[in-house]
Amino acid sequence: MGAFLEMIGITKVYGNGAVANDKVDISFDAAEIHAVAGENGAGKSTVMKVLYGLEKKDSGLIRINGKDVSITSPDDAMRLGIGMVHQHFMLVNELPVYQNIFLGHEPTRNGLLDKGRMVSETLKLSELYGMDVDPYAKCASLPVSAAQKVEILKALSRSAKLLILDEPTAVLTPQETKELFLQLKLLREKGSTIVLITHKLKEILELCDRVTVMRAGRSLGVHKTAGLSEAGLSRLMIGRVLEPEREKRGLQTGETVLEVRGLYVKGAGGKPKVDNVSFTVKKGEILCLAGVEGNGQREVIRSVTGLSKDYTGSIKLCGRDIRRLKAGGIRSLGLSHIPEDRQASGSNAEADILDNLISVSFRKNSILGFIRYRRLRKKADEQIKSYKIIARSRKQKLGMLSGGNMQKVVVAREMEENPRLLVADQPTRGVDVGAMEFIHRKLTGLRDDYGAVLLLSADLDEVFRLSDRILVFHEGRITAEVTDVGSTTAEQLGRYMLGIDRTAGYGV
């Protein structure tokens, strides 16, 4: 059908001189699904933020149907038919679905909100695009897959012709991912252009018509996915083919490192978020807590790491009850924690890379109250090199890094503590395939050296690649235990996560 939207020579330079986009050229055809891919720091998120008006370009042109347009805000983008679904949804949880869909452009009648029209239009959109939603449901009550549909319908209610999706399958089960793909293909059939930002090579090859590859702030070209393999796409993105997956040694567990007994966390309305959960993690194993977002696994992690004391039951780390210990005291027993949200609880964006890397280890590197900065600076430089953190120097502010490079800083800091128990919550969220490969080797290496890992991941490929055991959570309880991970399919794990099936010994 020809180019619907063109971005020509887009340049974005931040105040500190960092060049995020260097004369980037991208074009999107009408009625196609197009991936924008590249390693961390490649500039793909920045150029999409420019397109949606979240960032202001320094130079370059944006054309729609051959006509130059100005986009300086999301309002400009939406008026031009450009919508964006962010990885972290932008819904007002207290409002029902129909109000969220029309938020900011509500139809009125006689000066009052026209509820009837909003509900009927929601139902029409839902039927037209094959996205079944309840108009009256409060968004706070929706599962993740339904909330994502609401976000997409919200953009379509503004007549979006180009829809940007940022990591859309990050928290979906295989069944939900398949449903989403069908819906995106239906959108394409109806003339919409879908732009996908994702790190998942399989998804790019399965879903997308074309892929634009970016590296070091520049676009390296556009490729039809029909002729690409995972190895070929990996080479384009990171300049090399991923190494073959290294086999873990056979499972040889030692003594119990973490023991959780009868854990109970109260939820809203008296319904428990975690209901009588018990499990152990031993030396030499990676135990994964799997489940659809919001089924209790997050509260378990918060309790184990000391971020929340709002529980009953017993949690012992290396034989010691941690209830009376603060987070620092729990760390002193040998716990490291890669948190889910690197910005909110995993780092200080205003501090430099060095301070973020040494924030949990400087006490170990001091003599008579004097910090051994020379030693810490050397170690930080080694970590930046080892973890391939793209930065000008250790003095650069963390907040100036891409999200994936911020994640690498957090992972480097926690992994290098040689923990007895590593709690890894979404350890590779937002990192490129090369960094993911490296982090996976670090995690399995810790396990093979008889460390213990408690893993929480929404990426089922990662779950299967790393886990020795999987505990599946549904409605606050463990409903399945998978011990033969290699013989279990993603579809079966999805059925456990959705509460359709259970394993023996885990009844209602």
mmCIF file of C-alpha atoms in Angstrom, residues 26 97 164 167 170 189 192 247 260 301 313 354 369 462 488-489:
data_model
loop_
_atom_site.group_PDB
_atom_site.id
_atom_site.type_symbol
_atom_site.label_atom_id
_atom_site.label_comp_id
_atom_site.label_asym_id
_atom_site.label_seq_id
_atom_site.Cartn_x
_atom_site.Cartn_y
_atom_site.Cartn_z
ATOM 1 C CA ILE A 26 12.020 4.925 9.405
ATOM 2 C CA VAL A 97 -13.959 0.500 31.241
ATOM 3 C CA ILE A 164 2.644 1.790 18.908
ATOM 4 C CA GLU A 167 6.571 -4.839 24.948
ATOM 5 C CA ALA A 170 5.589 -8.930 28.719
ATOM 6 C CA GLU A 189 -6.717 -6.413 8.014
ATOM 7 C CA SER A 192 -4.308 -0.167 10.848
ATOM 8 C CA GLU A 247 23.687 -26.960 29.690
ATOM 9 C CA VAL A 260 8.423 -20.180 53.955
ATOM 10 C CA ILE A 301 8.570 -11.550 47.073
ATOM 11 C CA GLY A 313 3.409 -17.115 59.037
ATOM 12 C CA LEU A 354 29.382 4.390 40.395
ATOM 13 C CA GLY A 369 35.289 4.549 58.355
ATOM 14 C CA GLU A 462 13.022 -17.420 30.485
ATOM 15 C CA THR A 488 6.152 -29.408 30.321
ATOM 16 C CA THR A 489 4.862 -27.252 27.461
#
